[in-house]
Amino acid sequence: MSENYDCAFYTRADGGVPEEISIPESAVHVCPGESLVSHLLFPFWVVYRILVTDDANVDAVHTSYHLVCILAGFVCSVGGKTWILDVWDHPRLKIEFLQESEGIVLKSALMFYRAVYVVALPAMARADLIVLTLHSKFAETNGLPGKKVVNVPNGTDLALYDDVRTETGDGFNVVYVGYVQPSRGVDTVIEALSEFDSANDQWTATMIGPATDEDERRLRRFARRKNIAENVDFVGRLSHEETIARIASSDACLYPFPRRQVLRYIYPIKLFEYMALGKPTVASRLEGATEVLEHDVTGLLVEPSDAQALSEALRRLSEDEDLRAEIGRNAARAVERYDWNGINDRFIAATDRCLASQGDFETE
């Protein structure tokens, strides 16, 4: 958007502005306060800056799926501003993260976000344009007006992979990228690998991504109990370049998410990166994944949380190099439609039409 419009950027103290967003420093406005205080204050501060002081002369407000952003966007909409709502994850995601939190501060935050969710979910329907980066069933099940919704999937920058070597090493190497948590299906992966181990002991599994100390301890203990601790490598968060290199040297990749409300409709970027590098993916049969992958053609789909099915899929890939190569080639061709350049063009075109319509925008 910063390449097409004059933008002001409102963010929290712990937010920051990505390097690829090129706007003047004077256009970046940072909410006062640290951590939780900044989160709770943020929507009220944004509304004050836009509707009361109007220091950036704002015509339209673009918000993310975060609950406090939805709340701010809704109030700005009531105040007469055009509201563009970008939904690329489920609005309940913050609540899911806080569900098992301990301590009075985090439990208070959970109560706050639950209260905001009750208001935010119906408020989403008021947005002038809803850019939905989730499966269309999300709109249907949450009462979003179809005439305001533009479906824009996630994707990847295919040019990033032009010079990446995709040679694999010895044995059978599996990679998972994402939050390393039981809530993301990593425990199912370890269970599946322990069954898979009996058929092929020349394998490694690399878990790439952040994990809380408790989650990592729990998963490491589980791997030890299953006698596969030496085969599973928890490497933590890596740079994007390092992550791409690990994917490129793998034989298969994993998307093991369970069937949870906040996960079933998403189009995870990791899928497109796996595909762009020509890797066969074993993925949970969720609505978002099945929109991207075709079973036995561009990936292997298994029922969520089914360790035996996941293990069987990995065994098929480990024993059939031709199958791995065929699925990888098909995936690399299929991902061409998900290049960011084309997706960004659709997003900007919809935004242009919305801003030109002066409140009467309809996608249909």
mmCIF file with all atom_site columns, C-alpha atoms in Angstrom, residues 28-169:
data_model
loop_
_atom_site.group_PDB
_atom_site.id
_atom_site.type_symbol
_atom_site.label_atom_id
_atom_site.label_alt_id
_atom_site.label_comp_id
_atom_site.label_asym_id
_atom_site.label_entity_id
_atom_site.label_seq_id
_atom_site.pdbx_PDB_ins_code
_atom_site.Cartn_x
_atom_site.Cartn_y
_atom_site.Cartn_z
_atom_site.occupancy
_atom_site.B_iso_or_equiv
_atom_site.pdbx_formal_charge
_atom_site.auth_seq_id
_atom_site.auth_comp_id
_atom_site.auth_asym_id
_atom_site.auth_atom_id
_atom_site.pdbx_PDB_model_num
ATOM 1   C CA . VAL A 1 28  ? 5.161   6.530   11.790 1.00 0.00 ? 28  VAL A CA 1
ATOM 2   C CA . HIS A 1 29  ? 3.141   7.061   14.962 1.00 0.00 ? 29  HIS A CA 1
ATOM 3   C CA . VAL A 1 30  ? 3.954   4.897   17.989 1.00 0.00 ? 30  VAL A CA 1
ATOM 4   C CA . CYS A 1 31  ? 1.482   4.236   20.781 1.00 0.00 ? 31  CYS A CA 1
ATOM 5   C CA . PRO A 1 32  ? 2.928   5.087   24.215 1.00 0.00 ? 32  PRO A CA 1
ATOM 6   C CA . GLY A 1 33  ? 3.354   2.402   26.844 1.00 0.00 ? 33  GLY A CA 1
ATOM 7   C CA . GLU A 1 34  ? 5.140   -0.932  26.904 1.00 0.00 ? 34  GLU A CA 1
ATOM 8   C CA . SER A 1 35  ? 3.943   -4.480  26.275 1.00 0.00 ? 35  SER A CA 1
ATOM 9   C CA . LEU A 1 36  ? 0.469   -5.153  27.699 1.00 0.00 ? 36  LEU A CA 1
ATOM 10  C CA . VAL A 1 37  ? -0.261  -1.482  28.414 1.00 0.00 ? 37  VAL A CA 1
ATOM 11  C CA . SER A 1 38  ? 0.400   -0.650  24.773 1.00 0.00 ? 38  SER A CA 1
ATOM 12  C CA . HIS A 1 39  ? -1.901  -3.487  23.629 1.00 0.00 ? 39  HIS A CA 1
ATOM 13  C CA . LEU A 1 40  ? -4.800  -2.327  25.796 1.00 0.00 ? 40  LEU A CA 1
ATOM 14  C CA . LEU A 1 41  ? -4.354  1.377   25.075 1.00 0.00 ? 41  LEU A CA 1
ATOM 15  C CA . PHE A 1 42  ? -3.817  0.962   21.335 1.00 0.00 ? 42  PHE A CA 1
ATOM 16  C CA . PRO A 1 43  ? -7.407  1.081   19.939 1.00 0.00 ? 43  PRO A CA 1
ATOM 17  C CA . PHE A 1 44  ? -8.359  4.119   22.031 1.00 0.00 ? 44  PHE A CA 1
ATOM 18  C CA . TRP A 1 45  ? -5.140  5.921   21.089 1.00 0.00 ? 45  TRP A CA 1
ATOM 19  C CA . VAL A 1 46  ? -5.696  5.224   17.362 1.00 0.00 ? 46  VAL A CA 1
ATOM 20  C CA . VAL A 1 47  ? -9.262  6.527   17.501 1.00 0.00 ? 47  VAL A CA 1
ATOM 21  C CA . TYR A 1 48  ? -8.107  9.676   19.303 1.00 0.00 ? 48  TYR A CA 1
ATOM 22  C CA . ARG A 1 49  ? -5.318  10.328  16.787 1.00 0.00 ? 49  ARG A CA 1
ATOM 23  C CA . ILE A 1 50  ? -7.539  9.750   13.742 1.00 0.00 ? 50  ILE A CA 1
ATOM 24  C CA . LEU A 1 51  ? -10.905 11.155  14.782 1.00 0.00 ? 51  LEU A CA 1
ATOM 25  C CA . VAL A 1 52  ? -9.939  13.844  17.284 1.00 0.00 ? 52  VAL A CA 1
ATOM 26  C CA . THR A 1 53  ? -6.535  15.259  16.347 1.00 0.00 ? 53  THR A CA 1
ATOM 27  C CA . ASP A 1 54  ? -6.638  13.997  12.719 1.00 0.00 ? 54  ASP A CA 1
ATOM 28  C CA . ASP A 1 55  ? -2.934  14.842  12.499 1.00 0.00 ? 55  ASP A CA 1
ATOM 29  C CA . ALA A 1 56  ? -2.406  12.690  9.396  1.00 0.00 ? 56  ALA A CA 1
ATOM 30  C CA . ASN A 1 57  ? -5.566  13.859  7.566  1.00 0.00 ? 57  ASN A CA 1
ATOM 31  C CA . VAL A 1 58  ? -6.760  10.255  7.232  1.00 0.00 ? 58  VAL A CA 1
ATOM 32  C CA . ASP A 1 59  ? -9.325  9.374   4.551  1.00 0.00 ? 59  ASP A CA 1
ATOM 33  C CA . ALA A 1 60  ? -9.327  5.607   5.040  1.00 0.00 ? 60  ALA A CA 1
ATOM 34  C CA . VAL A 1 61  ? -8.260  3.213   7.775  1.00 0.00 ? 61  VAL A CA 1
ATOM 35  C CA . HIS A 1 62  ? -6.674  -0.142  6.979  1.00 0.00 ? 62  HIS A CA 1
ATOM 36  C CA . THR A 1 63  ? -6.600  -2.611  9.886  1.00 0.00 ? 63  THR A CA 1
ATOM 37  C CA . SER A 1 64  ? -5.487  -6.185  10.483 1.00 0.00 ? 64  SER A CA 1
ATOM 38  C CA . TYR A 1 65  ? -7.469  -9.060  12.021 1.00 0.00 ? 65  TYR A CA 1
ATOM 39  C CA . HIS A 1 66  ? -6.179  -8.300  15.542 1.00 0.00 ? 66  HIS A CA 1
ATOM 40  C CA . LEU A 1 67  ? -9.093  -7.690  17.869 1.00 0.00 ? 67  LEU A CA 1
ATOM 41  C CA . VAL A 1 68  ? -7.917  -4.285  19.095 1.00 0.00 ? 68  VAL A CA 1
ATOM 42  C CA . CYS A 1 69  ? -7.368  -3.182  15.483 1.00 0.00 ? 69  CYS A CA 1
ATOM 43  C CA . ILE A 1 70  ? -10.868 -4.308  14.526 1.00 0.00 ? 70  ILE A CA 1
ATOM 44  C CA . LEU A 1 71  ? -12.241 -2.318  17.456 1.00 0.00 ? 71  LEU A CA 1
ATOM 45  C CA . ALA A 1 72  ? -10.347 0.795   16.351 1.00 0.00 ? 72  ALA A CA 1
ATOM 46  C CA . GLY A 1 73  ? -11.395 0.353   12.721 1.00 0.00 ? 73  GLY A CA 1
ATOM 47  C CA . PHE A 1 74  ? -15.045 -0.021  13.695 1.00 0.00 ? 74  PHE A CA 1
ATOM 48  C CA . VAL A 1 75  ? -15.065 3.195   15.756 1.00 0.00 ? 75  VAL A CA 1
ATOM 49  C CA . CYS A 1 76  ? -13.265 5.072   12.961 1.00 0.00 ? 76  CYS A CA 1
ATOM 50  C CA . SER A 1 77  ? -15.897 3.765   10.543 1.00 0.00 ? 77  SER A CA 1
ATOM 51  C CA . VAL A 1 78  ? -18.662 5.072   12.795 1.00 0.00 ? 78  VAL A CA 1
ATOM 52  C CA . GLY A 1 79  ? -16.747 8.356   12.762 1.00 0.00 ? 79  GLY A CA 1
ATOM 53  C CA . GLY A 1 80  ? -17.027 8.577   8.980  1.00 0.00 ? 80  GLY A CA 1
ATOM 54  C CA . LYS A 1 81  ? -13.745 7.052   7.779  1.00 0.00 ? 81  LYS A CA 1
ATOM 55  C CA . THR A 1 82  ? -13.603 4.396   5.053  1.00 0.00 ? 82  THR A CA 1
ATOM 56  C CA . TRP A 1 83  ? -12.620 1.121   6.722  1.00 0.00 ? 83  TRP A CA 1
ATOM 57  C CA . ILE A 1 84  ? -10.615 -1.586  4.931  1.00 0.00 ? 84  ILE A CA 1
ATOM 58  C CA . LEU A 1 85  ? -10.363 -4.725  7.067  1.00 0.00 ? 85  LEU A CA 1
ATOM 59  C CA . ASP A 1 86  ? -7.595  -7.216  6.245  1.00 0.00 ? 86  ASP A CA 1
ATOM 60  C CA . VAL A 1 87  ? -8.295  -10.671 7.707  1.00 0.00 ? 87  VAL A CA 1
ATOM 61  C CA . TRP A 1 88  ? -5.354  -13.031 7.234  1.00 0.00 ? 88  TRP A CA 1
ATOM 62  C CA . ASP A 1 89  ? -5.745  -14.966 10.500 1.00 0.00 ? 89  ASP A CA 1
ATOM 63  C CA . HIS A 1 90  ? -8.662  -15.811 12.744 1.00 0.00 ? 90  HIS A CA 1
ATOM 64  C CA . PRO A 1 91  ? -9.588  -12.938 15.127 1.00 0.00 ? 91  PRO A CA 1
ATOM 65  C CA . ARG A 1 92  ? -9.709  -15.454 18.004 1.00 0.00 ? 92  ARG A CA 1
ATOM 66  C CA . LEU A 1 93  ? -6.006  -16.219 17.620 1.00 0.00 ? 93  LEU A CA 1
ATOM 67  C CA . LYS A 1 94  ? -4.932  -13.963 20.512 1.00 0.00 ? 94  LYS A CA 1
ATOM 68  C CA . ILE A 1 95  ? -7.506  -15.584 22.765 1.00 0.00 ? 95  ILE A CA 1
ATOM 69  C CA . GLU A 1 96  ? -6.228  -19.048 21.844 1.00 0.00 ? 96  GLU A CA 1
ATOM 70  C CA . PHE A 1 97  ? -2.667  -18.015 22.738 1.00 0.00 ? 97  PHE A CA 1
ATOM 71  C CA . LEU A 1 98  ? -3.796  -16.791 26.162 1.00 0.00 ? 98  LEU A CA 1
ATOM 72  C CA . GLN A 1 99  ? -6.141  -19.677 27.016 1.00 0.00 ? 99  GLN A CA 1
ATOM 73  C CA . GLU A 1 100 ? -3.664  -21.525 29.254 1.00 0.00 ? 100 GLU A CA 1
ATOM 74  C CA . SER A 1 101 ? -1.859  -18.464 30.600 1.00 0.00 ? 101 SER A CA 1
ATOM 75  C CA . GLU A 1 102 ? -1.025  -18.163 34.280 1.00 0.00 ? 102 GLU A CA 1
ATOM 76  C CA . GLY A 1 103 ? -0.845  -15.022 36.398 1.00 0.00 ? 103 GLY A CA 1
ATOM 77  C CA . ILE A 1 104 ? -3.276  -12.217 37.089 1.00 0.00 ? 104 ILE A CA 1
ATOM 78  C CA . VAL A 1 105 ? -1.961  -9.922  34.329 1.00 0.00 ? 105 VAL A CA 1
ATOM 79  C CA . LEU A 1 106 ? -2.325  -12.441 31.495 1.00 0.00 ? 106 LEU A CA 1
ATOM 80  C CA . LYS A 1 107 ? -5.652  -13.712 32.820 1.00 0.00 ? 107 LYS A CA 1
ATOM 81  C CA . SER A 1 108 ? -6.904  -10.109 32.879 1.00 0.00 ? 108 SER A CA 1
ATOM 82  C CA . ALA A 1 109 ? -5.715  -9.690  29.299 1.00 0.00 ? 109 ALA A CA 1
ATOM 83  C CA . LEU A 1 110 ? -7.615  -12.842 28.337 1.00 0.00 ? 110 LEU A CA 1
ATOM 84  C CA . MET A 1 111 ? -10.821 -11.440 29.841 1.00 0.00 ? 111 MET A CA 1
ATOM 85  C CA . PHE A 1 112 ? -10.271 -8.157  27.972 1.00 0.00 ? 112 PHE A CA 1
ATOM 86  C CA . TYR A 1 113 ? -9.780  -9.870  24.599 1.00 0.00 ? 113 TYR A CA 1
ATOM 87  C CA . ARG A 1 114 ? -12.803 -12.120 25.127 1.00 0.00 ? 114 ARG A CA 1
ATOM 88  C CA . ALA A 1 115 ? -14.925 -9.040  25.763 1.00 0.00 ? 115 ALA A CA 1
ATOM 89  C CA . VAL A 1 116 ? -13.521 -7.288  22.683 1.00 0.00 ? 116 VAL A CA 1
ATOM 90  C CA . TYR A 1 117 ? -14.181 -10.401 20.572 1.00 0.00 ? 117 TYR A CA 1
ATOM 91  C CA . VAL A 1 118 ? -17.899 -10.265 21.409 1.00 0.00 ? 118 VAL A CA 1
ATOM 92  C CA . VAL A 1 119 ? -17.997 -6.745  19.957 1.00 0.00 ? 119 VAL A CA 1
ATOM 93  C CA . ALA A 1 120 ? -15.448 -7.191  17.174 1.00 0.00 ? 120 ALA A CA 1
ATOM 94  C CA . LEU A 1 121 ? -16.944 -10.206 15.398 1.00 0.00 ? 121 LEU A CA 1
ATOM 95  C CA . PRO A 1 122 ? -20.250 -8.546  14.417 1.00 0.00 ? 122 PRO A CA 1
ATOM 96  C CA . ALA A 1 123 ? -18.467 -5.204  13.907 1.00 0.00 ? 123 ALA A CA 1
ATOM 97  C CA . MET A 1 124 ? -16.406 -6.719  11.064 1.00 0.00 ? 124 MET A CA 1
ATOM 98  C CA . ALA A 1 125 ? -19.507 -6.718  8.860  1.00 0.00 ? 125 ALA A CA 1
ATOM 99  C CA . ARG A 1 126 ? -19.507 -2.889  8.897  1.00 0.00 ? 126 ARG A CA 1
ATOM 100 C CA . ALA A 1 127 ? -16.168 -2.621  7.054  1.00 0.00 ? 127 ALA A CA 1
ATOM 101 C CA . ASP A 1 128 ? -16.367 -1.011  3.605  1.00 0.00 ? 128 ASP A CA 1
ATOM 102 C CA . LEU A 1 129 ? -13.985 -3.626  2.177  1.00 0.00 ? 129 LEU A CA 1
ATOM 103 C CA . ILE A 1 130 ? -13.052 -6.984  3.723  1.00 0.00 ? 130 ILE A CA 1
ATOM 104 C CA . VAL A 1 131 ? -9.862  -8.456  2.279  1.00 0.00 ? 131 VAL A CA 1
ATOM 105 C CA . LEU A 1 132 ? -10.173 -12.113 3.271  1.00 0.00 ? 132 LEU A CA 1
ATOM 106 C CA . THR A 1 133 ? -6.988  -14.176 3.291  1.00 0.00 ? 133 THR A CA 1
ATOM 107 C CA . LEU A 1 134 ? -8.878  -17.144 4.720  1.00 0.00 ? 134 LEU A CA 1
ATOM 108 C CA . HIS A 1 135 ? -11.073 -19.781 3.118  1.00 0.00 ? 135 HIS A CA 1
ATOM 109 C CA . SER A 1 136 ? -14.412 -18.352 1.973  1.00 0.00 ? 136 SER A CA 1
ATOM 110 C CA . LYS A 1 137 ? -16.232 -20.517 4.546  1.00 0.00 ? 137 LYS A CA 1
ATOM 111 C CA . PHE A 1 138 ? -14.961 -18.131 7.221  1.00 0.00 ? 138 PHE A CA 1
ATOM 112 C CA . ALA A 1 139 ? -17.089 -15.357 5.736  1.00 0.00 ? 139 ALA A CA 1
ATOM 113 C CA . GLU A 1 140 ? -20.104 -17.644 5.430  1.00 0.00 ? 140 GLU A CA 1
ATOM 114 C CA . THR A 1 141 ? -19.909 -18.926 9.019  1.00 0.00 ? 141 THR A CA 1
ATOM 115 C CA . ASN A 1 142 ? -19.270 -15.503 10.557 1.00 0.00 ? 142 ASN A CA 1
ATOM 116 C CA . GLY A 1 143 ? -21.931 -13.455 8.807  1.00 0.00 ? 143 GLY A CA 1
ATOM 117 C CA . LEU A 1 144 ? -19.658 -11.288 6.672  1.00 0.00 ? 144 LEU A CA 1
ATOM 118 C CA . PRO A 1 145 ? -21.541 -9.718  3.741  1.00 0.00 ? 145 PRO A CA 1
ATOM 119 C CA . GLY A 1 146 ? -20.334 -11.339 0.507  1.00 0.00 ? 146 GLY A CA 1
ATOM 120 C CA . LYS A 1 147 ? -20.737 -8.093  -1.429 1.00 0.00 ? 147 LYS A CA 1
ATOM 121 C CA . LYS A 1 148 ? -17.990 -6.523  0.716  1.00 0.00 ? 148 LYS A CA 1
ATOM 122 C CA . VAL A 1 149 ? -15.556 -9.489  0.657  1.00 0.00 ? 149 VAL A CA 1
ATOM 123 C CA . VAL A 1 150 ? -12.608 -9.880  -1.703 1.00 0.00 ? 150 VAL A CA 1
ATOM 124 C CA . ASN A 1 151 ? -10.888 -13.267 -1.405 1.00 0.00 ? 151 ASN A CA 1
ATOM 125 C CA . VAL A 1 152 ? -7.122  -12.807 -1.646 1.00 0.00 ? 152 VAL A CA 1
ATOM 126 C CA . PRO A 1 153 ? -5.003  -15.838 -0.641 1.00 0.00 ? 153 PRO A CA 1
ATOM 127 C CA . ASN A 1 154 ? -1.539  -15.776 0.847  1.00 0.00 ? 154 ASN A CA 1
ATOM 128 C CA . GLY A 1 155 ? 1.407   -16.460 -1.401 1.00 0.00 ? 155 GLY A CA 1
ATOM 129 C CA . THR A 1 156 ? 5.146   -16.087 -1.784 1.00 0.00 ? 156 THR A CA 1
ATOM 130 C CA . ASP A 1 157 ? 7.721   -14.208 -3.836 1.00 0.00 ? 157 ASP A CA 1
ATOM 131 C CA . LEU A 1 158 ? 8.743   -16.792 -6.433 1.00 0.00 ? 158 LEU A CA 1
ATOM 132 C CA . ALA A 1 159 ? 11.797  -14.748 -7.435 1.00 0.00 ? 159 ALA A CA 1
ATOM 133 C CA . LEU A 1 160 ? 13.347  -15.581 -4.050 1.00 0.00 ? 160 LEU A CA 1
ATOM 134 C CA . TYR A 1 161 ? 13.885  -19.194 -5.078 1.00 0.00 ? 161 TYR A CA 1
ATOM 135 C CA . ASP A 1 162 ? 15.471  -18.714 -8.510 1.00 0.00 ? 162 ASP A CA 1
ATOM 136 C CA . ASP A 1 163 ? 19.018  -19.366 -7.292 1.00 0.00 ? 163 ASP A CA 1
ATOM 137 C CA . VAL A 1 164 ? 18.286  -21.689 -4.362 1.00 0.00 ? 164 VAL A CA 1
ATOM 138 C CA . ARG A 1 165 ? 19.850  -25.143 -4.644 1.00 0.00 ? 165 ARG A CA 1
ATOM 139 C CA . THR A 1 166 ? 17.335  -27.859 -3.771 1.00 0.00 ? 166 THR A CA 1
ATOM 140 C CA . GLU A 1 167 ? 19.688  -30.824 -3.455 1.00 0.00 ? 167 GLU A CA 1
ATOM 141 C CA . THR A 1 168 ? 18.967  -33.270 -0.640 1.00 0.00 ? 168 THR A CA 1
ATOM 142 C CA . GLY A 1 169 ? 21.449  -35.090 1.570  1.00 0.00 ? 169 GLY A CA 1
#
